[in-house]
Amino acid sequence: MIRLNNRTAVITGAARGIGKATAGLFLEAGAKVSIWDVDAAAAEETVQTFREAGHDIRFQQLDTTDFQSVAKAAEELINDWGRIDILINNAGITRDASLKKMSAAQWQMVIDVNLTGVFNCTKAVAPFMTEKGFGRILNAASVVGLYGNFGQGNYVATKSGVIGLTKVWARELGRKGVTVNAVSPGFIQTEMIETVPEGVINNLKQQTPLGRLGSVEEIAHAYLFLASDQASFITGTNLSVDGGLVL
Ligand code: NAI
């Protein structure tokens, strides 16, 4: 069993979906968790559920696109916890449209959250990790960052970008004891997927060797492994968790 005893973890966008499932698994494995999310209502509910189960979890409301708030939240955690061992850059959004229809605002919003947000959180947290000589940074990429997807130019640009950033930061931070990896979920049953038409979903299932969508727990287990001591010699990689969609 993989344990995260005495580890502290920040998970962005963990009010719901994959991040919430990952928070739950990390808590069960013995970690302390802080959720960084914009959605206070959803996050408070998530925190309450986990607290009732006896877990050590907190919520810091912030928008990852705002560096000042992110830096302040990281400092608060250092004051309380003394260290941040794990950062999961999970918060992400979609604003899908084809090149012809995509507005500049749709383009910019996705770049801001999915790329600049990842930069802001890593920039704020990484110095505390290198100071301690230990860290695990995990970035949410996507299968579409590997093969592209009709109508997702903004989103795909960010997810391919995140895979590139993962390789850069792995090179920059490795000597300081910090590993940096990406996880590329395939199509996972979450609210994000609810906007996708049923015909498209059925088509995706047919293209997936395992013949189904993934669950949030299946992504959470990939994060757990990569965050663990057992993954100590893995850095700069992108782990596809997609039922074989991209082979
Ligand atoms: P979700 O939409 O269920 O949850 C995203 C969370 O991020 C929400 O709690 C939201 O409030 C938060 N958030 C959004 N913008 C934020 C900001 N600026 N600052 C702080 N928090 C913010 O998403 P889901 O489906 O759980 O996806 C999580 C990650 O996995 C995303 O990065 C997504 O791109 C990626 N992914 C998801 C797939 C899927 O099938 N659901 C497939 C591939 C990748």
PDB file of C-alpha atoms and ligand atoms in Angstrom:
ATOM      1  CA  MET A   1       0.000   0.000   0.000  1.00  0.00           C
ATOM      2  CA  ILE A   2       1.341   3.398  -0.952  1.00  0.00           C
ATOM      3  CA  ARG A   3       1.431   5.754   2.052  1.00  0.00           C
ATOM      4  CA  LEU A   4       1.855   9.528   2.246  1.00  0.00           C
ATOM      5  CA  ASN A   5       2.275   9.749   6.016  1.00  0.00           C
ATOM      6  CA  ASN A   6       3.600  13.149   7.163  1.00  0.00           C
ATOM      7  CA  ARG A   7       3.348  14.511   3.620  1.00  0.00           C
ATOM      8  CA  THR A   8       1.592  17.797   2.865  1.00  0.00           C
ATOM      9  CA  ALA A   9      -0.178  18.332  -0.428  1.00  0.00           C
ATOM     10  CA  VAL A  10      -1.733  21.248  -2.289  1.00  0.00           C
ATOM     11  CA  ILE A  11      -4.275  20.220  -4.913  1.00  0.00           C
ATOM     12  CA  THR A  12      -5.677  22.960  -7.143  1.00  0.00           C
ATOM     13  CA  GLY A  13      -9.235  22.611  -8.420  1.00  0.00           C
ATOM     14  CA  ALA A  14     -10.028  19.928  -5.834  1.00  0.00           C
ATOM     15  CA  ALA A  15     -13.506  21.206  -4.968  1.00  0.00           C
ATOM     16  CA  ARG A  16     -14.880  18.564  -7.313  1.00  0.00           C
ATOM     17  CA  GLY A  17     -14.041  16.039 -10.025  1.00  0.00           C
ATOM     18  CA  ILE A  18     -10.613  14.458 -10.379  1.00  0.00           C
ATOM     19  CA  GLY A  19      -9.057  16.825  -7.828  1.00  0.00           C
ATOM     20  CA  LYS A  20     -11.622  15.941  -5.173  1.00  0.00           C
ATOM     21  CA  ALA A  21     -11.093  12.203  -5.710  1.00  0.00           C
ATOM     22  CA  THR A  22      -7.338  12.759  -5.502  1.00  0.00           C
ATOM     23  CA  ALA A  23      -7.711  14.742  -2.272  1.00  0.00           C
ATOM     24  CA  GLY A  24      -9.759  11.892  -0.795  1.00  0.00           C
ATOM     25  CA  LEU A  25      -7.184   9.272  -1.754  1.00  0.00           C
ATOM     26  CA  PHE A  26      -4.262  11.365  -0.464  1.00  0.00           C
ATOM     27  CA  LEU A  27      -6.057  11.879   2.863  1.00  0.00           C
ATOM     28  CA  GLU A  28      -6.674   8.132   3.163  1.00  0.00           C
ATOM     29  CA  ALA A  29      -2.968   7.573   2.457  1.00  0.00           C
ATOM     30  CA  GLY A  30      -2.117   9.817   5.440  1.00  0.00           C
ATOM     31  CA  ALA A  31      -1.338  13.192   3.837  1.00  0.00           C
ATOM     32  CA  LYS A  32      -2.533  16.618   4.953  1.00  0.00           C
ATOM     33  CA  VAL A  33      -4.265  18.371   2.067  1.00  0.00           C
ATOM     34  CA  SER A  34      -5.115  21.950   1.166  1.00  0.00           C
ATOM     35  CA  ILE A  35      -7.551  22.649  -1.650  1.00  0.00           C
ATOM     36  CA  TRP A  36      -6.890  25.733  -3.759  1.00  0.00           C
ATOM     37  CA  ASP A  37     -10.076  26.518  -5.685  1.00  0.00           C
ATOM     38  CA  VAL A  38     -12.206  29.484  -6.798  1.00  0.00           C
ATOM     39  CA  ASP A  39     -15.484  27.752  -6.030  1.00  0.00           C
ATOM     40  CA  ALA A  40     -16.022  28.317  -2.293  1.00  0.00           C
ATOM     41  CA  ALA A  41     -19.436  26.635  -2.081  1.00  0.00           C
ATOM     42  CA  ALA A  42     -18.282  23.364  -3.659  1.00  0.00           C
ATOM     43  CA  ALA A  43     -14.968  23.384  -1.798  1.00  0.00           C
ATOM     44  CA  GLU A  44     -16.572  23.975   1.629  1.00  0.00           C
ATOM     45  CA  GLU A  45     -18.881  21.024   1.012  1.00  0.00           C
ATOM     46  CA  THR A  46     -15.950  18.822  -0.021  1.00  0.00           C
ATOM     47  CA  VAL A  47     -13.904  19.871   3.003  1.00  0.00           C
ATOM     48  CA  GLN A  48     -16.824  19.214   5.346  1.00  0.00           C
ATOM     49  CA  THR A  49     -17.319  15.703   3.962  1.00  0.00           C
ATOM     50  CA  PHE A  50     -13.666  14.818   4.436  1.00  0.00           C
ATOM     51  CA  ARG A  51     -13.466  16.449   7.894  1.00  0.00           C
ATOM     52  CA  GLU A  52     -16.467  14.427   9.045  1.00  0.00           C
ATOM     53  CA  ALA A  53     -14.479  11.327   8.067  1.00  0.00           C
ATOM     54  CA  GLY A  54     -11.740  12.571  10.430  1.00  0.00           C
ATOM     55  CA  HIS A  55      -9.274  13.877   7.867  1.00  0.00           C
ATOM     56  CA  ASP A  56      -6.888  16.845   8.034  1.00  0.00           C
ATOM     57  CA  ILE A  57      -7.977  19.055   5.152  1.00  0.00           C
ATOM     58  CA  ARG A  58      -8.280  22.786   4.574  1.00  0.00           C
ATOM     59  CA  PHE A  59      -9.512  25.110   1.859  1.00  0.00           C
ATOM     60  CA  GLN A  60      -7.881  28.307   0.646  1.00  0.00           C
ATOM     61  CA  GLN A  61     -10.069  30.195  -1.773  1.00  0.00           C
ATOM     62  CA  LEU A  62      -8.095  31.615  -4.669  1.00  0.00           C
ATOM     63  CA  ASP A  63      -7.956  32.041  -8.388  1.00  0.00           C
ATOM     64  CA  THR A  64      -4.791  30.387  -9.690  1.00  0.00           C
ATOM     65  CA  THR A  65      -4.494  33.103 -12.344  1.00  0.00           C
ATOM     66  CA  ASP A  66      -3.758  35.649  -9.589  1.00  0.00           C
ATOM     67  CA  PHE A  67      -0.124  35.221  -8.548  1.00  0.00           C
ATOM     68  CA  GLN A  68      -0.402  37.395  -5.414  1.00  0.00           C
ATOM     69  CA  SER A  69      -3.185  35.223  -3.938  1.00  0.00           C
ATOM     70  CA  VAL A  70      -1.321  32.048  -4.808  1.00  0.00           C
ATOM     71  CA  ALA A  71       1.906  33.295  -3.193  1.00  0.00           C
ATOM     72  CA  LYS A  72      -0.008  34.372  -0.063  1.00  0.00           C
ATOM     73  CA  ALA A  73      -1.691  30.958   0.236  1.00  0.00           C
ATOM     74  CA  ALA A  74       1.661  29.168  -0.114  1.00  0.00           C
ATOM     75  CA  GLU A  75       3.164  31.342   2.640  1.00  0.00           C
ATOM     76  CA  GLU A  76       0.205  30.649   4.949  1.00  0.00           C
ATOM     77  CA  LEU A  77       0.758  26.920   4.498  1.00  0.00           C
ATOM     78  CA  ILE A  78       4.473  27.217   5.188  1.00  0.00           C
ATOM     79  CA  ASN A  79       3.637  29.069   8.421  1.00  0.00           C
ATOM     80  CA  ASP A  80       1.212  26.305   9.463  1.00  0.00           C
ATOM     81  CA  TRP A  81       2.707  23.128   8.009  1.00  0.00           C
ATOM     82  CA  GLY A  82       6.378  24.099   7.701  1.00  0.00           C
ATOM     83  CA  ARG A  83       6.588  22.474   4.263  1.00  0.00           C
ATOM     84  CA  ILE A  84       4.715  21.716   1.060  1.00  0.00           C
ATOM     85  CA  ASP A  85       5.778  18.306  -0.265  1.00  0.00           C
ATOM     86  CA  ILE A  86       3.338  17.800  -3.123  1.00  0.00           C
ATOM     87  CA  LEU A  87       1.700  20.190  -5.593  1.00  0.00           C
ATOM     88  CA  ILE A  88      -0.920  18.958  -8.020  1.00  0.00           C
ATOM     89  CA  ASN A  89      -1.692  21.520 -10.691  1.00  0.00           C
ATOM     90  CA  ASN A  90      -5.113  20.086 -11.444  1.00  0.00           C
ATOM     91  CA  ALA A  91      -7.373  23.156 -11.925  1.00  0.00           C
ATOM     92  CA  GLY A  92      -8.400  23.434 -15.551  1.00  0.00           C
ATOM     93  CA  ILE A  93     -11.206  24.719 -17.746  1.00  0.00           C
ATOM     94  CA  THR A  94     -12.515  24.336 -21.280  1.00  0.00           C
ATOM     95  CA  ARG A  95     -14.070  26.964 -23.566  1.00  0.00           C
ATOM     96  CA  ASP A  96     -14.399  24.938 -26.751  1.00  0.00           C
ATOM     97  CA  ALA A  97     -14.840  26.412 -30.225  1.00  0.00           C
ATOM     98  CA  SER A  98     -13.347  25.822 -33.656  1.00  0.00           C
ATOM     99  CA  LEU A  99     -10.716  28.237 -34.959  1.00  0.00           C
ATOM    100  CA  LYS A 100     -13.423  29.984 -36.996  1.00  0.00           C
ATOM    101  CA  LYS A 101     -15.690  30.568 -34.002  1.00  0.00           C
ATOM    102  CA  MET A 102     -13.280  30.960 -31.082  1.00  0.00           C
ATOM    103  CA  SER A 103     -13.243  34.460 -29.584  1.00  0.00           C
ATOM    104  CA  ALA A 104     -10.107  36.111 -28.213  1.00  0.00           C
ATOM    105  CA  ALA A 105     -11.736  35.976 -24.767  1.00  0.00           C
ATOM    106  CA  GLN A 106     -12.277  32.192 -25.007  1.00  0.00           C
ATOM    107  CA  TRP A 107      -8.682  31.740 -26.111  1.00  0.00           C
ATOM    108  CA  GLN A 108      -7.264  33.908 -23.313  1.00  0.00           C
ATOM    109  CA  MET A 109      -9.391  32.494 -20.494  1.00  0.00           C
ATOM    110  CA  VAL A 110      -8.175  28.934 -21.098  1.00  0.00           C
ATOM    111  CA  ILE A 111      -4.554  30.052 -21.497  1.00  0.00           C
ATOM    112  CA  ASP A 112      -4.824  32.010 -18.237  1.00  0.00           C
ATOM    113  CA  VAL A 113      -6.196  29.151 -16.110  1.00  0.00           C
ATOM    114  CA  ASN A 114      -4.583  26.078 -17.690  1.00  0.00           C
ATOM    115  CA  LEU A 115      -1.148  27.512 -18.392  1.00  0.00           C
ATOM    116  CA  THR A 116      -0.537  30.701 -16.391  1.00  0.00           C
ATOM    117  CA  GLY A 117      -2.285  29.167 -13.364  1.00  0.00           C
ATOM    118  CA  VAL A 118       0.097  26.201 -13.494  1.00  0.00           C
ATOM    119  CA  PHE A 119       3.056  28.575 -13.795  1.00  0.00           C
ATOM    120  CA  ASN A 120       1.846  30.725 -10.867  1.00  0.00           C
ATOM    121  CA  CYS A 121       1.340  27.804  -8.473  1.00  0.00           C
ATOM    122  CA  THR A 122       4.632  26.155  -9.379  1.00  0.00           C
ATOM    123  CA  LYS A 123       6.505  29.468  -9.143  1.00  0.00           C
ATOM    124  CA  ALA A 124       5.055  30.093  -5.670  1.00  0.00           C
ATOM    125  CA  VAL A 125       5.535  26.580  -4.258  1.00  0.00           C
ATOM    126  CA  ALA A 126       8.737  25.243  -5.873  1.00  0.00           C
ATOM    127  CA  PRO A 127      11.143  27.448  -3.814  1.00  0.00           C
ATOM    128  CA  PHE A 128       9.797  25.904  -0.584  1.00  0.00           C
ATOM    129  CA  MET A 129      10.391  22.436  -2.039  1.00  0.00           C
ATOM    130  CA  THR A 130      13.936  23.090  -3.242  1.00  0.00           C
ATOM    131  CA  GLU A 131      14.758  24.618   0.142  1.00  0.00           C
ATOM    132  CA  LYS A 132      13.837  21.276   1.794  1.00  0.00           C
ATOM    133  CA  GLY A 133      15.411  19.164  -0.958  1.00  0.00           C
ATOM    134  CA  PHE A 134      12.166  17.303  -1.620  1.00  0.00           C
ATOM    135  CA  GLY A 135       9.141  17.856  -3.797  1.00  0.00           C
ATOM    136  CA  ARG A 136       6.641  16.252  -6.121  1.00  0.00           C
ATOM    137  CA  ILE A 137       5.011  18.466  -8.747  1.00  0.00           C
ATOM    138  CA  LEU A 138       2.267  16.864 -10.815  1.00  0.00           C
ATOM    139  CA  ASN A 139       0.605  18.592 -13.731  1.00  0.00           C
ATOM    140  CA  ALA A 140      -2.778  17.733 -15.231  1.00  0.00           C
ATOM    141  CA  ALA A 141      -2.286  17.408 -18.970  1.00  0.00           C
ATOM    142  CA  SER A 142      -4.653  15.487 -21.270  1.00  0.00           C
ATOM    143  CA  VAL A 143      -4.662  12.954 -24.071  1.00  0.00           C
ATOM    144  CA  VAL A 144      -5.772  15.759 -26.386  1.00  0.00           C
ATOM    145  CA  GLY A 145      -2.482  17.514 -25.651  1.00  0.00           C
ATOM    146  CA  LEU A 146      -0.863  14.536 -27.384  1.00  0.00           C
ATOM    147  CA  TYR A 147      -3.102  14.088 -30.418  1.00  0.00           C
ATOM    148  CA  GLY A 148      -5.143  17.317 -30.797  1.00  0.00           C
ATOM    149  CA  ASN A 149      -8.935  17.573 -30.853  1.00  0.00           C
ATOM    150  CA  PHE A 150     -11.400  19.357 -33.124  1.00  0.00           C
ATOM    151  CA  GLY A 151     -12.718  22.552 -31.487  1.00  0.00           C
ATOM    152  CA  GLN A 152     -10.191  22.637 -28.646  1.00  0.00           C
ATOM    153  CA  GLY A 153      -7.348  24.784 -29.986  1.00  0.00           C
ATOM    154  CA  ASN A 154      -7.075  26.796 -26.769  1.00  0.00           C
ATOM    155  CA  TYR A 155      -7.298  23.761 -24.465  1.00  0.00           C
ATOM    156  CA  VAL A 156      -4.925  21.604 -26.529  1.00  0.00           C
ATOM    157  CA  ALA A 157      -2.375  24.438 -26.654  1.00  0.00           C
ATOM    158  CA  THR A 158      -2.387  24.550 -22.857  1.00  0.00           C
ATOM    159  CA  LYS A 159      -2.203  20.780 -22.348  1.00  0.00           C
ATOM    160  CA  SER A 160       0.651  20.348 -24.856  1.00  0.00           C
ATOM    161  CA  GLY A 161       2.248  23.339 -23.128  1.00  0.00           C
ATOM    162  CA  VAL A 162       1.937  21.702 -19.730  1.00  0.00           C
ATOM    163  CA  ILE A 163       3.732  18.595 -21.029  1.00  0.00           C
ATOM    164  CA  GLY A 164       6.538  20.856 -22.257  1.00  0.00           C
ATOM    165  CA  LEU A 165       6.697  22.734 -18.943  1.00  0.00           C
ATOM    166  CA  THR A 166       6.886  19.405 -17.104  1.00  0.00           C
ATOM    167  CA  LYS A 167      10.052  18.526 -19.028  1.00  0.00           C
ATOM    168  CA  VAL A 168      11.595  21.961 -18.464  1.00  0.00           C
ATOM    169  CA  TRP A 169      10.902  21.972 -14.716  1.00  0.00           C
ATOM    170  CA  ALA A 170      12.090  18.363 -14.371  1.00  0.00           C
ATOM    171  CA  ARG A 171      15.426  19.505 -15.781  1.00  0.00           C
ATOM    172  CA  GLU A 172      15.534  22.669 -13.672  1.00  0.00           C
ATOM    173  CA  LEU A 173      14.498  21.169 -10.317  1.00  0.00           C
ATOM    174  CA  GLY A 174      15.849  17.605 -10.421  1.00  0.00           C
ATOM    175  CA  ARG A 175      19.165  18.377  -8.715  1.00  0.00           C
ATOM    176  CA  LYS A 176      17.204  19.926  -5.843  1.00  0.00           C
ATOM    177  CA  GLY A 177      15.270  16.725  -5.121  1.00  0.00           C
ATOM    178  CA  VAL A 178      12.061  17.795  -6.838  1.00  0.00           C
ATOM    179  CA  THR A 179      10.427  15.525  -9.424  1.00  0.00           C
ATOM    180  CA  VAL A 180       7.986  16.935 -11.970  1.00  0.00           C
ATOM    181  CA  ASN A 181       5.602  14.739 -13.939  1.00  0.00           C
ATOM    182  CA  ALA A 182       2.428  15.085 -15.983  1.00  0.00           C
ATOM    183  CA  VAL A 183      -0.643  12.880 -16.017  1.00  0.00           C
ATOM    184  CA  SER A 184      -2.745  12.760 -19.176  1.00  0.00           C
ATOM    185  CA  PRO A 185      -6.230  11.513 -18.403  1.00  0.00           C
ATOM    186  CA  GLY A 186      -8.272  10.115 -21.263  1.00  0.00           C
ATOM    187  CA  PHE A 187     -11.987  10.781 -21.129  1.00  0.00           C
ATOM    188  CA  ILE A 188     -13.101  10.660 -17.523  1.00  0.00           C
ATOM    189  CA  GLN A 189     -16.637  10.719 -16.160  1.00  0.00           C
ATOM    190  CA  THR A 190     -16.792  14.238 -14.619  1.00  0.00           C
ATOM    191  CA  GLU A 191     -18.794  17.452 -14.993  1.00  0.00           C
ATOM    192  CA  MET A 192     -16.308  18.585 -17.644  1.00  0.00           C
ATOM    193  CA  ILE A 193     -17.372  15.673 -19.852  1.00  0.00           C
ATOM    194  CA  GLU A 194     -21.097  16.397 -19.383  1.00  0.00           C
ATOM    195  CA  THR A 195     -20.878  19.138 -22.052  1.00  0.00           C
ATOM    196  CA  VAL A 196     -19.718  16.606 -24.674  1.00  0.00           C
ATOM    197  CA  PRO A 197     -22.515  15.261 -26.955  1.00  0.00           C
ATOM    198  CA  GLU A 198     -23.567  11.613 -26.392  1.00  0.00           C
ATOM    199  CA  GLY A 199     -22.639  10.582 -29.947  1.00  0.00           C
ATOM    200  CA  VAL A 200     -19.096  11.837 -29.406  1.00  0.00           C
ATOM    201  CA  ILE A 201     -18.850   9.928 -26.106  1.00  0.00           C
ATOM    202  CA  ASN A 202     -20.000   6.680 -27.736  1.00  0.00           C
ATOM    203  CA  ASN A 203     -17.471   7.194 -30.494  1.00  0.00           C
ATOM    204  CA  LEU A 204     -14.703   7.727 -27.916  1.00  0.00           C
ATOM    205  CA  LYS A 205     -15.656   4.548 -26.083  1.00  0.00           C
ATOM    206  CA  GLN A 206     -15.375   2.652 -29.364  1.00  0.00           C
ATOM    207  CA  GLN A 207     -11.900   4.085 -30.002  1.00  0.00           C
ATOM    208  CA  THR A 208     -10.718   3.169 -26.489  1.00  0.00           C
ATOM    209  CA  PRO A 209      -9.241  -0.350 -26.254  1.00  0.00           C
ATOM    210  CA  LEU A 210     -10.752  -0.747 -22.770  1.00  0.00           C
ATOM    211  CA  GLY A 211     -14.143   0.268 -24.228  1.00  0.00           C
ATOM    212  CA  ARG A 212     -15.270   2.785 -21.590  1.00  0.00           C
ATOM    213  CA  LEU A 213     -14.654   6.153 -19.947  1.00  0.00           C
ATOM    214  CA  GLY A 214     -12.310   6.297 -16.970  1.00  0.00           C
ATOM    215  CA  SER A 215     -13.222   7.058 -13.372  1.00  0.00           C
ATOM    216  CA  VAL A 216     -11.848   9.881 -11.229  1.00  0.00           C
ATOM    217  CA  GLU A 217     -10.400   7.269  -8.859  1.00  0.00           C
ATOM    218  CA  GLU A 218      -8.320   5.777 -11.666  1.00  0.00           C
ATOM    219  CA  ILE A 219      -6.640   9.165 -12.209  1.00  0.00           C
ATOM    220  CA  ALA A 220      -6.244   9.724  -8.468  1.00  0.00           C
ATOM    221  CA  HIS A 221      -4.286   6.456  -8.155  1.00  0.00           C
ATOM    222  CA  ALA A 222      -1.848   7.603 -10.857  1.00  0.00           C
ATOM    223  CA  TYR A 223      -1.272  10.835  -8.902  1.00  0.00           C
ATOM    224  CA  LEU A 224      -0.830   8.855  -5.682  1.00  0.00           C
ATOM    225  CA  PHE A 225       1.883   6.694  -7.191  1.00  0.00           C
ATOM    226  CA  LEU A 226       3.744   9.612  -8.769  1.00  0.00           C
ATOM    227  CA  ALA A 227       3.536  11.580  -5.489  1.00  0.00           C
ATOM    228  CA  SER A 228       4.884   8.687  -3.440  1.00  0.00           C
ATOM    229  CA  ASP A 229       8.402   7.850  -2.304  1.00  0.00           C
ATOM    230  CA  GLN A 230       8.191   4.779  -4.549  1.00  0.00           C
ATOM    231  CA  ALA A 231       8.233   7.033  -7.657  1.00  0.00           C
ATOM    232  CA  SER A 232      11.561   8.600  -6.639  1.00  0.00           C
ATOM    233  CA  PHE A 233      13.376   7.933  -9.953  1.00  0.00           C
ATOM    234  CA  ILE A 234      10.576   9.128 -12.251  1.00  0.00           C
ATOM    235  CA  THR A 235      10.741  12.698 -13.509  1.00  0.00           C
ATOM    236  CA  GLY A 236       9.877  14.614 -16.669  1.00  0.00           C
ATOM    237  CA  THR A 237       7.469  11.942 -17.832  1.00  0.00           C
ATOM    238  CA  ASN A 238       3.882  12.072 -19.004  1.00  0.00           C
ATOM    239  CA  LEU A 239       1.740   9.181 -17.815  1.00  0.00           C
ATOM    240  CA  SER A 240      -1.303   8.525 -20.007  1.00  0.00           C
ATOM    241  CA  VAL A 241      -4.217   7.130 -18.023  1.00  0.00           C
ATOM    242  CA  ASP A 242      -6.629   6.702 -20.884  1.00  0.00           C
ATOM    243  CA  GLY A 243      -7.702   3.090 -21.349  1.00  0.00           C
ATOM    244  CA  GLY A 244      -5.303   2.843 -24.286  1.00  0.00           C
ATOM    245  CA  LEU A 245      -6.886   5.687 -26.307  1.00  0.00           C
ATOM    246  CA  VAL A 246      -3.467   6.986 -27.364  1.00  0.00           C
ATOM    247  CA  LEU A 247      -1.173   4.152 -28.380  1.00  0.00           C
TER     248      LEU A 247
HETATM  249  P1  NAI B   1     -13.762  19.924 -13.104  1.00  0.00           P
HETATM  250  O1  NAI B   1     -14.318  20.949 -14.028  1.00  0.00           O
HETATM  251  O2  NAI B   1     -14.681  18.880 -12.570  1.00  0.00           O
HETATM  252  O3  NAI B   1     -13.063  20.646 -11.857  1.00  0.00           O
HETATM  253  C1  NAI B   1     -12.164  21.707 -12.053  1.00  0.00           C
HETATM  254  C2  NAI B   1     -11.982  22.445 -10.743  1.00  0.00           C
HETATM  255  O4  NAI B   1     -11.057  23.507 -10.977  1.00  0.00           O
HETATM  256  C3  NAI B   1     -13.272  23.085 -10.211  1.00  0.00           C
HETATM  257  O5  NAI B   1     -13.417  22.810  -8.847  1.00  0.00           O
HETATM  258  C4  NAI B   1     -13.069  24.581 -10.478  1.00  0.00           C
HETATM  259  O6  NAI B   1     -13.739  25.406  -9.526  1.00  0.00           O
HETATM  260  C5  NAI B   1     -11.548  24.693 -10.345  1.00  0.00           C
HETATM  261  N1  NAI B   1     -11.022  25.861 -11.033  1.00  0.00           N
HETATM  262  C6  NAI B   1     -11.272  26.266 -12.298  1.00  0.00           C
HETATM  263  N2  NAI B   1     -10.609  27.396 -12.571  1.00  0.00           N
HETATM  264  C7  NAI B   1      -9.894  27.720 -11.454  1.00  0.00           C
HETATM  265  C8  NAI B   1      -9.014  28.774 -11.121  1.00  0.00           C
HETATM  266  N3  NAI B   1      -8.711  29.740 -11.980  1.00  0.00           N
HETATM  267  N4  NAI B   1      -8.468  28.787  -9.881  1.00  0.00           N
HETATM  268  C9  NAI B   1      -8.759  27.817  -8.984  1.00  0.00           C
HETATM  269  N5  NAI B   1      -9.597  26.791  -9.235  1.00  0.00           N
HETATM  270  C10 NAI B   1     -10.151  26.750 -10.468  1.00  0.00           C
HETATM  271  O7  NAI B   1     -12.495  19.286 -13.875  1.00  0.00           O
HETATM  272  P2  NAI B   1     -12.022  17.753 -13.948  1.00  0.00           P
HETATM  273  O8  NAI B   1     -12.776  17.091 -15.013  1.00  0.00           O
HETATM  274  O9  NAI B   1     -11.961  17.168 -12.599  1.00  0.00           O
HETATM  275  O10 NAI B   1     -10.534  17.950 -14.543  1.00  0.00           O
HETATM  276  C11 NAI B   1      -9.424  18.211 -13.705  1.00  0.00           C
HETATM  277  C12 NAI B   1      -8.196  18.378 -14.584  1.00  0.00           C
HETATM  278  O11 NAI B   1      -8.002  17.228 -15.394  1.00  0.00           O
HETATM  279  C13 NAI B   1      -8.274  19.566 -15.538  1.00  0.00           C
HETATM  280  O12 NAI B   1      -7.011  20.183 -15.644  1.00  0.00           O
HETATM  281  C14 NAI B   1      -8.672  18.932 -16.841  1.00  0.00           C
HETATM  282  O13 NAI B   1      -8.255  19.695 -17.935  1.00  0.00           O
HETATM  283  C15 NAI B   1      -7.949  17.610 -16.760  1.00  0.00           C
HETATM  284  N6  NAI B   1      -8.535  16.581 -17.598  1.00  0.00           N
HETATM  285  C16 NAI B   1      -9.829  16.150 -17.397  1.00  0.00           C
HETATM  286  C17 NAI B   1     -10.382  15.193 -18.209  1.00  0.00           C
HETATM  287  C18 NAI B   1     -11.769  14.692 -18.022  1.00  0.00           C
HETATM  288  O14 NAI B   1     -12.191  13.833 -18.797  1.00  0.00           O
HETATM  289  N7  NAI B   1     -12.525  15.142 -17.038  1.00  0.00           N
HETATM  290  C19 NAI B   1      -9.602  14.614 -19.330  1.00  0.00           C
HETATM  291  C20 NAI B   1      -8.275  15.121 -19.434  1.00  0.00           C
HETATM  292  C21 NAI B   1      -7.779  16.066 -18.595  1.00  0.00           C
END
